[in-house]
Coordinates of C-alpha atoms in Angstrom, one line a residue:
M174 CA 2.3 213.3 -62.0
S175 CA 3.5 214.1 -58.5
T176 CA 4.9 210.6 -58.0
Q177 CA 7.1 211.1 -60.9
S178 CA 8.4 214.3 -59.6
T179 CA 9.1 212.6 -56.3
A180 CA 11.0 209.9 -58.0
T181 CA 13.0 212.2 -60.3
A182 CA 13.8 214.9 -57.8
P183 CA 17.5 215.4 -57.1
Q184 CA 18.6 212.7 -54.8
G185 CA 21.7 212.0 -52.7
D186 CA 22.9 208.6 -51.6
A187 CA 21.0 208.7 -48.3
L188 CA 17.2 208.3 -48.0
D189 CA 15.8 211.8 -47.3
A190 CA 13.1 212.6 -44.8
G191 CA 10.3 212.5 -47.5
V192 CA 11.2 209.0 -48.6
L193 CA 11.6 207.8 -45.0
K194 CA 8.1 209.0 -44.2
I195 CA 6.7 207.1 -47.2
A196 CA 8.7 204.1 -46.2
S197 CA 7.3 204.2 -42.6
V198 CA 3.7 204.0 -44.0
V199 CA 4.5 201.1 -46.3
V200 CA 6.4 199.2 -43.6
L201 CA 3.4 199.6 -41.2
G202 CA 1.1 198.1 -43.8
A203 CA 3.5 195.3 -44.6
I204 CA 3.9 194.5 -40.9
M205 CA 0.2 194.3 -40.5
A206 CA -0.2 191.9 -43.4
I207 CA 2.8 189.6 -42.8
L208 CA 2.3 189.5 -39.0
D209 CA -1.3 188.5 -39.4
T210 CA -0.4 185.4 -41.4
T211 CA 2.0 184.0 -38.8
V212 CA -0.1 185.1 -35.8
V213 CA -3.1 183.1 -37.1
N214 CA -1.1 180.0 -37.9
V215 CA -0.2 179.5 -34.2
A216 CA -3.9 179.8 -33.2
L217 CA -5.3 177.1 -35.4
Q218 CA -5.3 174.5 -32.7
K219 CA -7.2 176.8 -30.4
L220 CA -9.7 177.7 -33.2
T221 CA -10.3 174.0 -33.8
I222 CA -11.4 173.5 -30.2
E223 CA -13.3 176.8 -30.1
F224 CA -15.5 176.0 -33.2
S225 CA -15.6 172.2 -32.5
T226 CA -14.5 171.4 -36.1
S227 CA -11.8 169.3 -37.8
F228 CA -8.3 170.2 -38.6
D229 CA -9.1 169.9 -42.3
V230 CA -11.8 172.6 -42.0
I231 CA -9.8 174.9 -39.8
Q232 CA -6.9 174.9 -42.3
W233 CA -9.2 177.0 -44.5
V234 CA -8.7 179.9 -42.2
S235 CA -5.1 180.0 -43.6
T236 CA -5.8 178.6 -47.0
G237 CA -8.7 180.9 -47.7
Y238 CA -6.5 183.9 -46.9
L239 CA -3.7 182.6 -49.1
L240 CA -6.0 181.9 -52.1
A241 CA -7.5 185.4 -51.8
L242 CA -4.0 186.8 -51.9
A243 CA -3.1 184.8 -55.0
T244 CA -6.3 185.9 -56.7
V245 CA -5.9 189.6 -56.2
I246 CA -2.2 190.1 -56.7
P247 CA -2.3 189.8 -60.5
V248 CA -4.9 192.6 -60.7
T249 CA -2.8 195.0 -58.6
G250 CA -0.4 196.2 -61.3
W251 CA -3.2 197.2 -63.6
A252 CA -5.2 198.8 -60.8
S253 CA -2.2 200.8 -59.6
D254 CA -1.9 202.4 -63.0
R255 CA -5.6 202.8 -63.5
F256 CA -6.6 204.3 -60.1
G257 CA -3.3 205.5 -58.7
T258 CA -1.2 203.7 -56.1
K259 CA -2.2 205.9 -53.2
R260 CA -5.9 205.2 -53.7
L261 CA -5.3 201.5 -54.2
Y262 CA -3.1 201.3 -51.1
M263 CA -5.7 203.0 -48.9
L264 CA -8.4 200.7 -50.3
A265 CA -6.3 197.7 -49.5
I266 CA -5.9 198.9 -45.9
V267 CA -9.7 199.4 -45.6
L268 CA -10.4 195.9 -46.9
F269 CA -7.8 194.4 -44.5
L270 CA -9.2 196.4 -41.6
A271 CA -12.8 195.4 -42.4
G272 CA -11.8 191.7 -42.7
S273 CA -9.9 191.9 -39.4
M274 CA -12.7 193.5 -37.4
L275 CA -15.3 191.0 -38.8
A276 CA -13.0 188.0 -38.3
G277 CA -12.6 189.0 -34.6
M278 CA -16.4 189.0 -34.3
A279 CA -16.9 185.7 -36.2
W280 CA -19.7 183.6 -34.7
N281 CA -18.9 180.3 -36.5
I282 CA -16.2 178.7 -38.7
E283 CA -17.9 179.6 -41.9
T284 CA -18.0 183.3 -41.2
L285 CA -14.4 183.3 -40.0
I286 CA -13.2 181.7 -43.2
L287 CA -15.3 184.3 -45.2
F288 CA -13.9 187.2 -43.4
R289 CA -10.3 185.9 -43.7
V290 CA -10.9 185.8 -47.5
L291 CA -11.9 189.5 -47.3
Q292 CA -8.7 190.1 -45.4
G293 CA -6.7 188.3 -48.1
F294 CA -8.1 190.6 -50.8
G295 CA -6.7 193.6 -48.9
G296 CA -3.5 191.9 -47.9
G297 CA -2.7 190.8 -51.4
M298 CA -2.7 194.4 -52.6
L299 CA -0.6 195.8 -49.7
M300 CA 2.8 194.4 -50.6
P301 CA 3.0 194.9 -54.4
C302 CA 1.3 198.3 -54.1
G303 CA 3.6 199.3 -51.2
M304 CA 6.7 198.2 -53.2
T305 CA 5.6 200.3 -56.2
I306 CA 5.1 203.4 -54.0
M307 CA 8.5 203.0 -52.4
T308 CA 10.5 202.3 -55.5
R309 CA 8.9 205.3 -57.4
A310 CA 9.6 207.6 -54.5
A311 CA 13.2 206.6 -54.0
G312 CA 14.2 206.3 -57.7
P313 CA 16.2 203.4 -59.3
Q314 CA 19.5 204.5 -57.7
R315 CA 18.2 204.0 -54.2
I316 CA 16.1 200.8 -54.6
G317 CA 18.6 198.8 -52.6
R318 CA 18.0 201.0 -49.6
V319 CA 14.3 201.0 -49.8
M320 CA 14.2 197.2 -50.3
A321 CA 16.3 196.9 -47.1
V322 CA 13.7 198.9 -45.3
L323 CA 10.8 196.9 -46.7
G324 CA 12.7 193.7 -45.7
V325 CA 12.3 194.5 -42.0
P326 CA 8.6 193.4 -41.7
M327 CA 9.3 190.3 -43.8
L328 CA 11.7 189.3 -41.0
L329 CA 9.7 190.5 -38.0
G330 CA 6.6 188.7 -39.2
P331 CA 7.8 185.1 -39.0
I332 CA 9.8 185.9 -35.8
G333 CA 7.3 188.1 -33.9
G334 CA 4.2 186.4 -35.2
P335 CA 4.5 183.2 -33.2
I336 CA 5.5 185.1 -30.1
L337 CA 2.6 187.6 -30.3
G338 CA 0.1 185.0 -31.4
G339 CA 1.0 182.6 -28.6
W340 CA 0.7 185.3 -26.0
L341 CA -2.6 186.6 -27.3
V342 CA -4.2 183.2 -27.5
D343 CA -3.0 182.1 -24.0
A344 CA -3.4 185.4 -22.1
V345 CA -6.2 187.3 -23.8
S346 CA -8.4 185.7 -26.5
W347 CA -8.1 184.3 -30.0
R348 CA -10.3 187.2 -31.2
W349 CA -7.4 189.6 -30.5
I350 CA -5.2 188.0 -33.1
F351 CA -7.5 189.9 -35.5
F352 CA -8.5 192.9 -33.4
I353 CA -4.8 193.7 -32.9
N354 CA -4.8 194.8 -36.6
V355 CA -7.4 197.5 -36.0
P356 CA -5.3 200.2 -34.3
I357 CA -2.3 199.4 -36.6
G358 CA -4.6 199.7 -39.6
V359 CA -6.2 202.9 -38.5
V360 CA -2.8 204.6 -37.9
T361 CA -1.6 203.3 -41.3
L362 CA -4.7 204.6 -43.1
L363 CA -4.3 208.1 -41.5
L364 CA -0.6 208.2 -42.3
S365 CA -1.3 207.1 -45.9
W366 CA -3.8 209.9 -46.4
R367 CA -1.3 212.5 -45.0
L368 CA 2.1 211.3 -46.2
L369 CA 1.8 209.4 -49.4
P370 CA 2.2 211.5 -52.5
K371 CA -0.8 212.0 -54.8
D372 CA -0.5 210.3 -58.1
A373 CA -2.7 210.6 -61.1
P374 CA -4.3 207.5 -62.7
E375 CA -2.5 206.4 -65.9
P376 CA -4.9 204.2 -67.8
S377 CA -2.8 202.0 -70.1
G378 CA -5.5 200.3 -72.0
R379 CA -8.6 198.1 -71.4
F380 CA -8.7 195.8 -68.4
D381 CA -7.6 192.3 -69.4
F382 CA -10.7 190.4 -68.2
V383 CA -9.8 187.3 -70.1
G384 CA -6.3 187.3 -68.6
M385 CA -7.8 187.8 -65.1
L386 CA -10.1 184.8 -65.6
M387 CA -7.0 182.7 -66.5
V388 CA -4.2 183.9 -64.2
S389 CA -6.1 184.6 -60.9
P390 CA -8.0 181.2 -60.8
G391 CA -4.9 179.5 -62.2
L392 CA -2.6 180.8 -59.4
A393 CA -5.3 180.0 -56.8
A394 CA -5.8 176.5 -58.1
L395 CA -2.1 175.8 -58.3
I396 CA -1.4 177.0 -54.8
F397 CA -4.4 175.2 -53.4
G398 CA -3.3 171.9 -55.0
V399 CA 0.2 172.3 -53.8
S400 CA -0.9 173.2 -50.3
K401 CA -2.9 170.0 -50.1
I402 CA 0.2 167.8 -50.7
P403 CA 1.2 167.4 -47.0
S404 CA -2.3 166.5 -45.7
A405 CA -3.0 164.2 -48.8
G406 CA 0.3 162.4 -48.4
G407 CA 1.8 163.1 -51.8
I408 CA 1.1 164.4 -55.3
G409 CA -0.9 161.2 -56.4
A410 CA -4.0 162.3 -54.5
V411 CA -6.8 163.7 -56.7
E412 CA -7.3 166.8 -54.5
V413 CA -3.6 167.6 -55.2
W414 CA -3.0 166.9 -58.9
L415 CA -6.4 167.9 -60.3
P416 CA -6.4 171.5 -59.1
A417 CA -2.6 171.9 -59.6
L418 CA -3.0 170.6 -63.2
A419 CA -5.9 172.9 -63.9
G420 CA -4.0 175.8 -62.5
L421 CA -0.9 175.0 -64.7
V422 CA -3.1 174.7 -67.8
L423 CA -4.7 178.1 -67.1
L424 CA -1.4 179.7 -66.4
A425 CA 0.2 178.2 -69.5
G426 CA -2.8 179.5 -71.5
F427 CA -2.3 183.0 -70.0
V428 CA 1.4 183.0 -70.9
V429 CA 0.6 182.1 -74.6
R430 CA -2.1 184.8 -74.7
A431 CA -0.1 187.5 -72.9
L432 CA 2.6 187.4 -75.5
K433 CA 0.1 188.3 -78.2
V434 CA -2.2 190.9 -76.7
P435 CA -1.2 194.6 -76.2
N436 CA -2.1 195.1 -72.5
P437 CA -1.9 191.8 -70.6
L438 CA -2.8 191.7 -66.9
V439 CA 0.8 190.6 -66.1
D440 CA 3.3 192.2 -68.4
L441 CA 5.6 189.3 -69.6
R442 CA 7.6 191.7 -71.7
L443 CA 9.4 192.6 -68.6
F444 CA 11.3 189.3 -69.0
K445 CA 13.0 190.7 -72.1
N446 CA 15.2 192.5 -69.6
R447 CA 17.9 189.9 -68.9
T448 CA 18.7 191.2 -65.4
F449 CA 15.0 191.0 -64.4
T450 CA 14.7 187.5 -65.7
V451 CA 17.8 186.2 -63.9
A452 CA 16.7 187.8 -60.7
M453 CA 13.2 186.2 -61.0
V454 CA 14.8 182.7 -61.6
T455 CA 17.1 183.2 -58.6
M456 CA 14.2 184.4 -56.5
S457 CA 12.0 181.5 -57.4
L458 CA 14.6 178.9 -56.5
F459 CA 15.5 180.8 -53.3
F460 CA 11.9 181.0 -52.0
V461 CA 11.3 177.4 -52.8
A462 CA 14.5 176.3 -51.0
F463 CA 14.7 178.8 -48.1
L464 CA 11.1 179.3 -47.1
G465 CA 10.5 175.5 -47.2
G466 CA 13.5 175.0 -44.9
M467 CA 12.5 177.7 -42.5
M468 CA 9.2 176.0 -42.0
L469 CA 11.1 173.1 -40.4
L470 CA 12.7 175.0 -37.6
P471 CA 9.7 175.9 -35.5
T472 CA 8.2 172.4 -36.0
Y473 CA 11.5 170.9 -34.8
F474 CA 11.4 173.0 -31.6
L475 CA 7.8 172.2 -31.0
L476 CA 7.8 168.5 -31.8
V477 CA 11.3 167.2 -30.9
R478 CA 12.4 169.6 -28.2
G479 CA 8.9 170.0 -26.6
E480 CA 9.0 173.8 -26.6
T481 CA 5.9 176.0 -26.3
T482 CA 4.8 178.1 -29.2
L483 CA 6.1 181.2 -27.4
H484 CA 9.5 179.7 -26.7
A485 CA 9.8 178.4 -30.2
G486 CA 9.2 181.9 -31.5
L487 CA 11.8 183.3 -29.2
L488 CA 14.4 180.7 -30.2
L489 CA 14.0 181.9 -33.9
A490 CA 15.0 185.5 -32.8
P491 CA 18.8 185.1 -33.6
Q492 CA 17.8 184.6 -37.3
G493 CA 16.1 188.0 -37.3
F494 CA 19.0 189.7 -35.5
G495 CA 21.5 188.4 -38.0
A496 CA 19.3 189.7 -40.9
M497 CA 18.7 193.1 -39.3
I498 CA 22.5 193.5 -38.9
M499 CA 23.1 192.8 -42.6
M500 CA 20.2 194.5 -44.3
P501 CA 21.2 198.1 -43.8
I502 CA 24.7 197.2 -45.0
T503 CA 23.6 195.3 -48.1
G504 CA 20.9 197.9 -48.8
R505 CA 23.7 200.5 -49.3
L506 CA 25.9 198.1 -51.2
A507 CA 23.1 197.0 -53.6
D508 CA 22.9 200.6 -54.8
K509 CA 26.7 200.7 -55.5
V510 CA 27.8 197.2 -56.6
G511 CA 26.2 194.4 -58.6
A512 CA 23.9 192.0 -56.8
R513 CA 26.1 189.0 -57.5
K514 CA 28.8 190.3 -55.1
I515 CA 26.2 190.4 -52.3
V516 CA 23.9 187.5 -53.1
V517 CA 26.5 184.8 -53.7
P518 CA 28.3 185.3 -50.3
G519 CA 24.9 185.4 -48.7
L520 CA 23.9 182.1 -50.2
V521 CA 27.3 180.6 -49.0
L522 CA 26.5 181.7 -45.5
I523 CA 23.0 180.0 -45.7
V524 CA 24.5 176.9 -47.2
G525 CA 27.0 176.7 -44.2
A526 CA 24.2 177.2 -41.7
M527 CA 22.0 174.7 -43.4
A528 CA 24.9 172.2 -43.3
M529 CA 25.0 172.6 -39.5
L530 CA 21.3 171.9 -39.3
T531 CA 21.7 168.6 -41.3
Q532 CA 23.5 167.3 -38.2
V533 CA 20.6 168.2 -35.8
G534 CA 19.6 165.6 -33.2
A535 CA 17.3 165.2 -30.3
T536 CA 19.8 166.8 -27.9
T537 CA 21.8 169.2 -30.1
P538 CA 23.0 172.0 -27.8
Y539 CA 21.0 175.2 -28.1
P540 CA 24.1 177.4 -28.6
V541 CA 24.8 175.4 -31.8
L542 CA 21.3 175.8 -33.1
L543 CA 21.2 179.5 -32.3
S544 CA 24.6 180.0 -33.9
A545 CA 23.3 178.4 -37.1
L546 CA 20.2 180.5 -37.0
F547 CA 22.3 183.7 -36.6
V548 CA 24.5 182.8 -39.5
M549 CA 21.5 182.0 -41.6
G550 CA 20.0 185.4 -40.7
L551 CA 23.2 187.1 -41.9
G552 CA 22.8 185.2 -45.2
M553 CA 19.1 186.2 -45.4
G554 CA 20.2 189.9 -45.1
C555 CA 22.5 189.4 -48.1
T556 CA 20.0 187.6 -50.3
M557 CA 16.2 188.3 -50.1
M558 CA 16.2 192.1 -50.7
P559 CA 19.3 192.3 -53.0
I560 CA 17.7 189.8 -55.4
T561 CA 14.5 192.0 -55.5
T562 CA 16.6 195.1 -55.9
S563 CA 18.4 193.5 -58.9
A564 CA 15.1 192.8 -60.5
L565 CA 13.8 196.4 -60.2
Q566 CA 17.0 198.5 -60.7
T567 CA 17.1 198.5 -64.5
L568 CA 13.3 199.1 -65.0
Q569 CA 11.7 202.4 -65.8
P570 CA 9.4 204.0 -63.2
K571 CA 6.3 203.3 -65.4
D572 CA 7.1 199.6 -65.2
M573 CA 7.3 199.4 -61.4
A574 CA 3.7 198.6 -60.7
R575 CA 3.6 195.6 -63.1
A576 CA 7.1 194.5 -62.0
S577 CA 6.1 194.6 -58.3
T578 CA 3.0 192.5 -59.2
A579 CA 5.2 189.9 -61.0
T580 CA 7.7 189.8 -58.1
N581 CA 5.0 189.1 -55.5
I582 CA 3.4 186.4 -57.7
V583 CA 6.7 184.7 -57.9
Q584 CA 7.3 185.0 -54.1
Q585 CA 3.8 183.7 -53.1
T586 CA 3.9 180.8 -55.6
A587 CA 7.5 179.7 -54.9
G588 CA 6.9 180.0 -51.1
A589 CA 3.8 177.9 -51.2
I590 CA 5.6 175.2 -53.3
G591 CA 8.7 175.2 -51.1
T592 CA 6.6 174.9 -47.9
A593 CA 4.5 172.0 -49.3
V594 CA 7.6 170.2 -50.7
M595 CA 9.5 170.3 -47.3
A596 CA 6.4 169.4 -45.3
T597 CA 5.8 166.4 -47.6
I598 CA 9.4 165.2 -47.3
L599 CA 9.3 165.5 -43.5
A600 CA 5.9 163.8 -43.3
A601 CA 7.1 160.9 -45.5
L602 CA 10.3 160.5 -43.4
L603 CA 8.3 160.5 -40.2
A604 CA 5.9 158.0 -41.6
G605 CA 8.7 155.7 -42.5
K606 CA 10.2 156.0 -39.0
F607 CA 6.9 155.2 -37.3
G608 CA 5.5 152.8 -39.8
V609 CA 2.3 154.7 -40.8
P610 CA 1.0 156.3 -44.1
T611 CA 2.6 159.5 -45.1
A612 CA -0.4 161.7 -44.2
Q613 CA -0.2 160.4 -40.6
G614 CA 3.5 160.8 -40.2
Q615 CA 3.6 163.9 -38.0
L616 CA 0.5 162.8 -36.0
A617 CA 2.2 159.4 -35.2
A618 CA 5.4 161.1 -34.2
T619 CA 3.6 163.5 -31.9
A620 CA 1.7 160.6 -30.2
A621 CA 4.9 158.6 -29.7
I622 CA 6.8 161.5 -28.3
L623 CA 4.0 162.3 -25.8
N624 CA 4.0 158.7 -24.6
P625 CA 6.5 158.6 -21.6
E626 CA 7.4 155.0 -22.5
S627 CA 8.5 155.7 -26.1
H628 CA 9.5 159.4 -25.6
T629 CA 13.3 159.0 -25.8
A630 CA 13.3 156.7 -28.8
A631 CA 10.6 158.7 -30.6
T632 CA 12.5 162.0 -30.2
G633 CA 15.6 160.4 -31.7
L634 CA 13.7 159.0 -34.7
A635 CA 11.9 162.4 -35.3
A636 CA 15.2 164.2 -35.1
D637 CA 16.7 161.9 -37.7
A638 CA 13.7 162.8 -40.0
F639 CA 14.4 166.5 -39.5
S640 CA 18.1 166.2 -40.2
T641 CA 17.4 164.3 -43.5
T642 CA 14.9 166.9 -44.5
F643 CA 17.4 169.6 -43.9
V644 CA 19.7 167.7 -46.4
W645 CA 17.1 168.2 -49.1
S646 CA 16.8 171.9 -48.2
L647 CA 20.6 172.2 -48.3
V648 CA 20.7 170.8 -51.8
L649 CA 18.0 173.2 -53.0
V650 CA 19.7 176.2 -51.5
S651 CA 23.0 175.1 -53.1
L652 CA 21.2 175.0 -56.5
C653 CA 20.4 178.7 -56.0
L654 CA 24.1 179.5 -56.5
I655 CA 23.8 178.6 -60.2
P656 CA 21.4 181.4 -61.3
A657 CA 23.0 183.8 -58.7
F658 CA 26.3 183.6 -60.6
F659 CA 24.4 185.2 -63.6
L660 CA 23.2 188.2 -61.6
P661 CA 24.9 191.6 -62.5
K662 CA 28.5 191.8 -61.1
S663 CA 28.6 195.6 -61.3
R664 CA 26.1 198.4 -60.6
P665 CA 23.4 198.6 -63.3
A666 CA 22.9 201.9 -65.2
V667 CA 20.0 204.0 -64.1
P668 CA 17.1 203.8 -66.6
S669 CA 16.5 206.9 -68.6
E670 CA 13.2 208.7 -68.4
A671 CA 12.7 208.7 -72.1
G672 CA 11.4 205.2 -72.0
D673 CA 14.0 203.7 -74.3
E674 CA 15.3 200.2 -73.5
I675 CA 18.9 200.3 -72.3
T676 CA 21.6 197.6 -71.9
P677 CA 23.0 198.0 -68.4
P678 CA 26.8 197.6 -68.1
A679 CA 26.1 195.0 -65.5
L680 CA 25.1 192.6 -68.3
V681 CA 28.6 192.6 -69.8
H682 CA 30.4 189.6 -68.3

């Protein structure tokens, strides 16, 4: 298979031109998918007015995309082996392009939600499939470098999305938040056809239909239930606990079954690899803690400081700059030393920055806030991709598709849980400050802040709520240090091509 030859070709430490070409294609696809999510989020208010609908209904523009993502990700590992990663990646781009074009032409809210689901089916395959292509092309000894490259769109999306989305909605039209994907997608599709290596399908057994009917709806139900926590005001609401419980039951059933059948949809035998398991635990805690905390920052700038969406996006830029400084450095280091030596210092930086944010007030000087964001970005550059690198370094090339699928499932689920938890804590604190039910906390704070008579007092109360929420985020990030100390402290051995399990020297403590 040509992909194997690419991966096993003689390789130096640096990424060669062939790998960089492949990386450019994958990064373009990732930028398209990640940017789209953040661009759409800032346009929800405009879409509510455009389609004369309620905020609960318009949320399905984002929720529908997220659920489609969760549904299709588990299938990606099997499909990558069965049809080849290049074919699947191009199919994902076509689906995403079609969804983007149709969403831009939507004539009512129902069609917009439907076309966003189509987008989600494509977007859900882009990241795991792209990760598989890049890690196979670079080989296990250079995974750190390619993960650093793939980390760029993960940073640019949350930072550039609000800026681009705010400008498109205000200056052009909401339809262009979808049409903007078309030229990027066409270029990515052409480059994929020209530059990605051909790979032959490797059918590894029958498709696990029963597993799909358990894990895909299970993930979707769990994420849907969790995503309803902020609007419902807590986990006691039926629309929260019922789908979440159903999702957990389905996922638990899948785990029990997957350990018994020969070719499960998600290969849980990967977790026999201790390094992979520790990395996944660390990643889960990190995404819950960190992504949840990051949701607070733009909301603080918009609600407490009265910034526009565009300005709020610009104020987050130091975080991206810090991460972009560190990522190339940690990418090289991750291929030479153990992840523990990179991730633990990174988490310490994030803890320090988060501690600064626990002191945030209504008039905290911007240089202090931007400094905290820059330090946090440095920490991000030391954590996100090195953790993923650690998970993949000791795996064999044939396991990359299934491992990329498992990694993306963890990221999506943990991110959704973290965002919902922090949003609920913030809403509850705001509700307590303004004397309203939890579900109305942010709405009451916004109304009080917009009232000139109560503005000063209201911004102070809202800032107090944010600082306390950051304390919770600080605690969760600090807990990430526990599994991080179990990450490898030296460079893992490169897996052999023979397919035998190995015990990396990194596991000797």
